[in-house]
PDB file of C-alpha atoms in Angstrom:
ATOM      1  CA  MET A   1      25.196  -2.872 -10.883  1.00 49.00           C
ATOM      2  CA  LEU A   2      25.942  -2.170  -7.194  1.00 49.00           C
ATOM      3  CA  THR A   3      28.425  -4.569  -5.498  1.00 51.00           C
ATOM      4  CA  LEU A   4      28.063  -5.067  -1.935  1.00 50.00           C
ATOM      5  CA  VAL A   5      31.165  -3.987   0.145  1.00 48.00           C
ATOM      6  CA  GLN A   6      32.584  -6.591   2.650  1.00 56.00           C
ATOM      7  CA  ASN A   7      32.097  -3.964   5.523  1.00 61.00           C
ATOM      8  CA  PRO A   8      28.631  -5.106   6.802  1.00 59.00           C
ATOM      9  CA  HIS A   9      27.890  -1.511   8.013  1.00 61.00           C
ATOM     10  CA  LYS A  10      28.432  -0.233   4.430  1.00 64.00           C
ATOM     11  CA  ARG A  11      26.495  -2.995   2.985  1.00 64.00           C
ATOM     12  CA  SER A  12      23.538  -2.279   5.161  1.00 66.00           C
ATOM     13  CA  ALA A  13      23.746   1.362   4.396  1.00 64.00           C
ATOM     14  CA  VAL A  14      23.822   0.800   0.565  1.00 64.00           C
ATOM     15  CA  SER A  15      21.058  -1.982   0.738  1.00 79.00           C
ATOM     16  CA  GLY A  16      18.934   0.426   2.899  1.00 81.00           C
ATOM     17  CA  PHE A  17      19.292   3.199   0.442  1.00 87.00           C
ATOM     18  CA  VAL A  18      18.547   0.917  -2.469  1.00 90.00           C
ATOM     19  CA  ILE A  19      15.319  -0.404  -0.837  1.00 91.00           C
ATOM     20  CA  GLU A  20      14.131   3.188   0.100  1.00 92.00           C
ATOM     21  CA  ARG A  21      14.988   4.671  -3.235  1.00 94.00           C
ATOM     22  CA  THR A  22      13.188   1.766  -4.991  1.00 95.00           C
ATOM     23  CA  ALA A  23      10.055   2.087  -2.729  1.00 95.00           C
ATOM     24  CA  LYS A  24       9.889   5.828  -3.353  1.00 97.00           C
ATOM     25  CA  ARG A  25      10.202   5.403  -7.167  1.00 97.00           C
ATOM     26  CA  MET A  26       7.649   2.734  -7.269  1.00 97.00           C
ATOM     27  CA  LYS A  27       5.215   5.076  -5.221  1.00 97.00           C
ATOM     28  CA  GLN A  28       5.977   7.931  -7.726  1.00 98.00           C
ATOM     29  CA  VAL A  29       5.286   5.870 -10.836  1.00 98.00           C
ATOM     30  CA  CYS A  30       2.295   4.274  -9.465  1.00 98.00           C
ATOM     31  CA  GLN A  31       0.882   7.713  -8.682  1.00 98.00           C
ATOM     32  CA  GLN A  32       1.705   8.940 -12.151  1.00 98.00           C
ATOM     33  CA  SER A  33      -0.184   5.906 -13.431  1.00 98.00           C
ATOM     34  CA  LEU A  34      -3.339   6.744 -11.543  1.00 98.00           C
ATOM     35  CA  THR A  35      -3.202  10.422 -12.454  1.00 98.00           C
ATOM     36  CA  GLN A  36      -2.574   9.662 -16.151  1.00 98.00           C
ATOM     37  CA  ALA A  37      -5.451   7.265 -16.182  1.00 98.00           C
ATOM     38  CA  GLY A  38      -7.702  10.003 -14.668  1.00 97.00           C
ATOM     39  CA  PHE A  39      -8.285   8.757 -11.288  1.00 98.00           C
ATOM     40  CA  ASP A  40      -8.482  11.331  -8.359  1.00 96.00           C
ATOM     41  CA  LEU A  41      -6.750   8.856  -5.934  1.00 97.00           C
ATOM     42  CA  THR A  42      -3.458   8.848  -4.086  1.00 97.00           C
ATOM     43  CA  VAL A  43      -1.504   5.664  -3.719  1.00 97.00           C
ATOM     44  CA  ASP A  44      -2.152   5.716   0.008  1.00 97.00           C
ATOM     45  CA  GLN A  45      -6.005   6.017  -0.624  1.00 98.00           C
ATOM     46  CA  TRP A  46      -5.632   3.092  -2.975  1.00 98.00           C
ATOM     47  CA  VAL A  47      -3.803   0.956  -0.246  1.00 97.00           C
ATOM     48  CA  LEU A  48      -6.787   1.645   2.108  1.00 98.00           C
ATOM     49  CA  LEU A  49      -9.456   0.832  -0.670  1.00 98.00           C
ATOM     50  CA  GLN A  50      -7.526  -2.341  -1.471  1.00 97.00           C
ATOM     51  CA  GLU A  51      -7.495  -3.373   2.197  1.00 97.00           C
ATOM     52  CA  LEU A  52     -11.286  -2.676   2.501  1.00 98.00           C
ATOM     53  CA  HIS A  53     -11.914  -4.741  -0.621  1.00 97.00           C
ATOM     54  CA  LYS A  54     -10.103  -7.666   1.123  1.00 97.00           C
ATOM     55  CA  LEU A  55     -12.188  -7.227   4.295  1.00 97.00           C
ATOM     56  CA  ASP A  56     -14.902  -4.615   4.349  1.00 97.00           C
ATOM     57  CA  GLY A  57     -16.075  -3.098   7.575  1.00 95.00           C
ATOM     58  CA  GLN A  58     -12.729  -2.922   9.466  1.00 94.00           C
ATOM     59  CA  GLY A  59     -11.924  -0.398  12.181  1.00 93.00           C
ATOM     60  CA  GLN A  60      -9.593   2.408  11.708  1.00 92.00           C
ATOM     61  CA  ASN A  61      -7.049   0.965  13.971  1.00 92.00           C
ATOM     62  CA  ASP A  62      -7.051  -2.318  12.133  1.00 94.00           C
ATOM     63  CA  LEU A  63      -6.605  -0.533   8.886  1.00 96.00           C
ATOM     64  CA  ALA A  64      -3.697   1.464  10.252  1.00 96.00           C
ATOM     65  CA  ARG A  65      -2.012  -1.741  11.519  1.00 96.00           C
ATOM     66  CA  LYS A  66      -2.485  -3.600   8.212  1.00 96.00           C
ATOM     67  CA  THR A  67      -1.326  -0.891   6.137  1.00 95.00           C
ATOM     68  CA  PHE A  68       1.632   0.265   8.299  1.00 94.00           C
ATOM     69  CA  LYS A  69       0.328   3.722   8.644  1.00 96.00           C
ATOM     70  CA  ASP A  70      -0.262   5.774  11.847  1.00 95.00           C
ATOM     71  CA  ALA A  71      -3.789   6.341  13.005  1.00 92.00           C
ATOM     72  CA  PRO A  72      -4.063  10.083  12.355  1.00 95.00           C
ATOM     73  CA  THR A  73      -2.854   9.421   8.730  1.00 96.00           C
ATOM     74  CA  VAL A  74      -5.516   6.764   8.333  1.00 96.00           C
ATOM     75  CA  THR A  75      -8.139   9.043   9.695  1.00 95.00           C
ATOM     76  CA  ARG A  76      -7.291  11.812   7.261  1.00 97.00           C
ATOM     77  CA  ILE A  77      -7.296   9.352   4.269  1.00 98.00           C
ATOM     78  CA  ILE A  78     -10.652   7.972   5.490  1.00 97.00           C
ATOM     79  CA  ASP A  79     -11.941  11.550   5.676  1.00 97.00           C
ATOM     80  CA  LEU A  80     -10.955  12.069   2.045  1.00 98.00           C
ATOM     81  CA  LEU A  81     -12.398   8.802   0.799  1.00 98.00           C
ATOM     82  CA  CYS A  82     -15.750   9.604   2.621  1.00 98.00           C
ATOM     83  CA  LYS A  83     -15.845  13.053   0.954  1.00 98.00           C
ATOM     84  CA  LYS A  84     -15.293  11.350  -2.307  1.00 98.00           C
ATOM     85  CA  GLY A  85     -18.203   8.999  -1.610  1.00 98.00           C
ATOM     86  CA  LEU A  86     -15.983   5.879  -1.757  1.00 98.00           C
ATOM     87  CA  THR A  87     -16.192   4.810   1.909  1.00 98.00           C
ATOM     88  CA  GLU A  88     -18.550   5.445   4.910  1.00 97.00           C
ATOM     89  CA  ARG A  89     -18.150   5.301   8.611  1.00 96.00           C
ATOM     90  CA  LEU A  90     -20.708   3.341  10.656  1.00 94.00           C
ATOM     91  CA  VAL A  91     -20.753   3.117  14.321  1.00 91.00           C
ATOM     92  CA  ALA A  92     -19.292  -0.233  15.541  1.00 86.00           C
ATOM     93  CA  PRO A  93     -22.119  -2.305  17.053  1.00 86.00           C
ATOM     94  CA  GLU A  94     -19.780  -3.529  19.827  1.00 84.00           C
ATOM     95  CA  ASP A  95     -18.513   0.013  20.844  1.00 84.00           C
ATOM     96  CA  ARG A  96     -20.369   3.064  19.940  1.00 85.00           C
ATOM     97  CA  ARG A  97     -17.170   5.144  20.289  1.00 85.00           C
ATOM     98  CA  LYS A  98     -15.597   3.214  17.394  1.00 88.00           C
ATOM     99  CA  PHE A  99     -16.331   3.232  13.647  1.00 91.00           C
ATOM    100  CA  ASN A 100     -16.027   0.532  11.097  1.00 95.00           C
ATOM    101  CA  ILE A 101     -15.210   1.673   7.624  1.00 97.00           C
ATOM    102  CA  PHE A 102     -17.117   0.225   4.599  1.00 98.00           C
ATOM    103  CA  LEU A 103     -16.815   0.722   0.950  1.00 98.00           C
ATOM    104  CA  THR A 104     -19.827   2.364  -0.790  1.00 98.00           C
ATOM    105  CA  PRO A 105     -21.049   0.966  -4.195  1.00 98.00           C
ATOM    106  CA  ALA A 106     -18.898   3.820  -5.731  1.00 98.00           C
ATOM    107  CA  GLY A 107     -15.985   2.568  -3.883  1.00 98.00           C
ATOM    108  CA  ARG A 108     -16.520  -1.028  -5.018  1.00 98.00           C
ATOM    109  CA  SER A 109     -16.910   0.327  -8.576  1.00 98.00           C
ATOM    110  CA  ILE A 110     -13.499   2.405  -8.319  1.00 98.00           C
ATOM    111  CA  ILE A 111     -11.626  -0.739  -7.249  1.00 97.00           C
ATOM    112  CA  LYS A 112     -12.700  -2.405 -10.517  1.00 97.00           C
ATOM    113  CA  GLU A 113     -11.768   0.561 -12.451  1.00 98.00           C
ATOM    114  CA  VAL A 114      -8.369   1.237 -11.036  1.00 98.00           C
ATOM    115  CA  LEU A 115      -7.275  -2.497 -10.671  1.00 97.00           C
ATOM    116  CA  PRO A 116      -6.146  -2.761 -14.208  1.00 98.00           C
ATOM    117  CA  VAL A 117      -3.937   0.443 -13.942  1.00 98.00           C
ATOM    118  CA  ILE A 118      -2.397  -0.969 -10.758  1.00 97.00           C
ATOM    119  CA  GLN A 119      -1.792  -4.356 -12.570  1.00 97.00           C
ATOM    120  CA  GLU A 120      -0.090  -2.739 -15.483  1.00 97.00           C
ATOM    121  CA  PHE A 121       2.038  -0.625 -13.250  1.00 97.00           C
ATOM    122  CA  ARG A 122       3.097  -3.912 -11.380  1.00 96.00           C
ATOM    123  CA  HIS A 123       3.775  -5.535 -14.737  1.00 96.00           C
ATOM    124  CA  GLN A 124       6.039  -2.551 -15.692  1.00 96.00           C
ATOM    125  CA  ALA A 125       7.854  -2.629 -12.336  1.00 96.00           C
ATOM    126  CA  TYR A 126       8.601  -6.267 -12.440  1.00 96.00           C
ATOM    127  CA  GLN A 127       9.182  -6.675 -16.130  1.00 96.00           C
ATOM    128  CA  ASN A 128      12.421  -8.632 -17.042  1.00 96.00           C
ATOM    129  CA  LEU A 129      12.436 -10.429 -13.598  1.00 96.00           C
ATOM    130  CA  SER A 130      12.046 -14.206 -13.843  1.00 97.00           C
ATOM    131  CA  ASP A 131       9.703 -16.072 -11.436  1.00 96.00           C
ATOM    132  CA  ALA A 132      12.814 -17.294  -9.581  1.00 97.00           C
ATOM    133  CA  GLN A 133      14.028 -13.791  -9.056  1.00 97.00           C
ATOM    134  CA  MET A 134      10.692 -12.604  -7.842  1.00 96.00           C
ATOM    135  CA  ASP A 135      10.695 -15.582  -5.375  1.00 96.00           C
ATOM    136  CA  VAL A 136      14.135 -14.524  -4.056  1.00 96.00           C
ATOM    137  CA  LEU A 137      13.186 -10.926  -3.904  1.00 94.00           C
ATOM    138  CA  THR A 138       9.972 -11.680  -2.027  1.00 95.00           C
ATOM    139  CA  GLU A 139      11.967 -13.994   0.265  1.00 96.00           C
ATOM    140  CA  ILE A 140      14.609 -11.508   0.995  1.00 92.00           C
ATOM    141  CA  LEU A 141      12.146  -8.625   1.607  1.00 92.00           C
ATOM    142  CA  ASP A 142      10.025 -10.814   3.985  1.00 94.00           C
ATOM    143  CA  GLN A 143      13.228 -11.786   5.862  1.00 92.00           C
ATOM    144  CA  ILE A 144      14.199  -8.063   6.399  1.00 90.00           C
ATOM    145  CA  PHE A 145      10.513  -7.300   7.450  1.00 91.00           C
ATOM    146  CA  GLU A 146      10.715 -10.316   9.948  1.00 94.00           C
ATOM    147  CA  ASN A 147      13.905  -9.242  11.300  1.00 92.00           C
ATOM    148  CA  LEU A 148      12.580  -6.004  12.362  1.00 91.00           C
ATOM    149  CA  LEU A 149       9.545  -7.343  14.265  1.00 89.00           C
TER     150      LEU A 149
END
């Protein structure tokens, strides 16, 4: 177990490393879970599909903002999702220069298939953490996030 050093600069460096290390490991294990389950999806593709599942028909800029990805990255991911037949671009009625992204029937179907794999991954990641610990973890990470806005 890591102990936090009294020097606030060292504490920040250790904490930042732990957060980054954990986030990367979570993404690696989640990707392994998707691959082992036979899904031809990346974690980043899943994140966009999940966001579209919450609100279908969003614009690319909205998707980028909500998923904390830059616009070119979102464009590349959407290109791949369209090639896979999971999403489609339709011209935005309010501005013909923009596109809204929609799930296809295959996209809606894959979400239902992948969701149990994601839920099992989350269960694995958070096992042995009490509800109180999860609440504290969420509160701390939310506070760090808010500090950086």
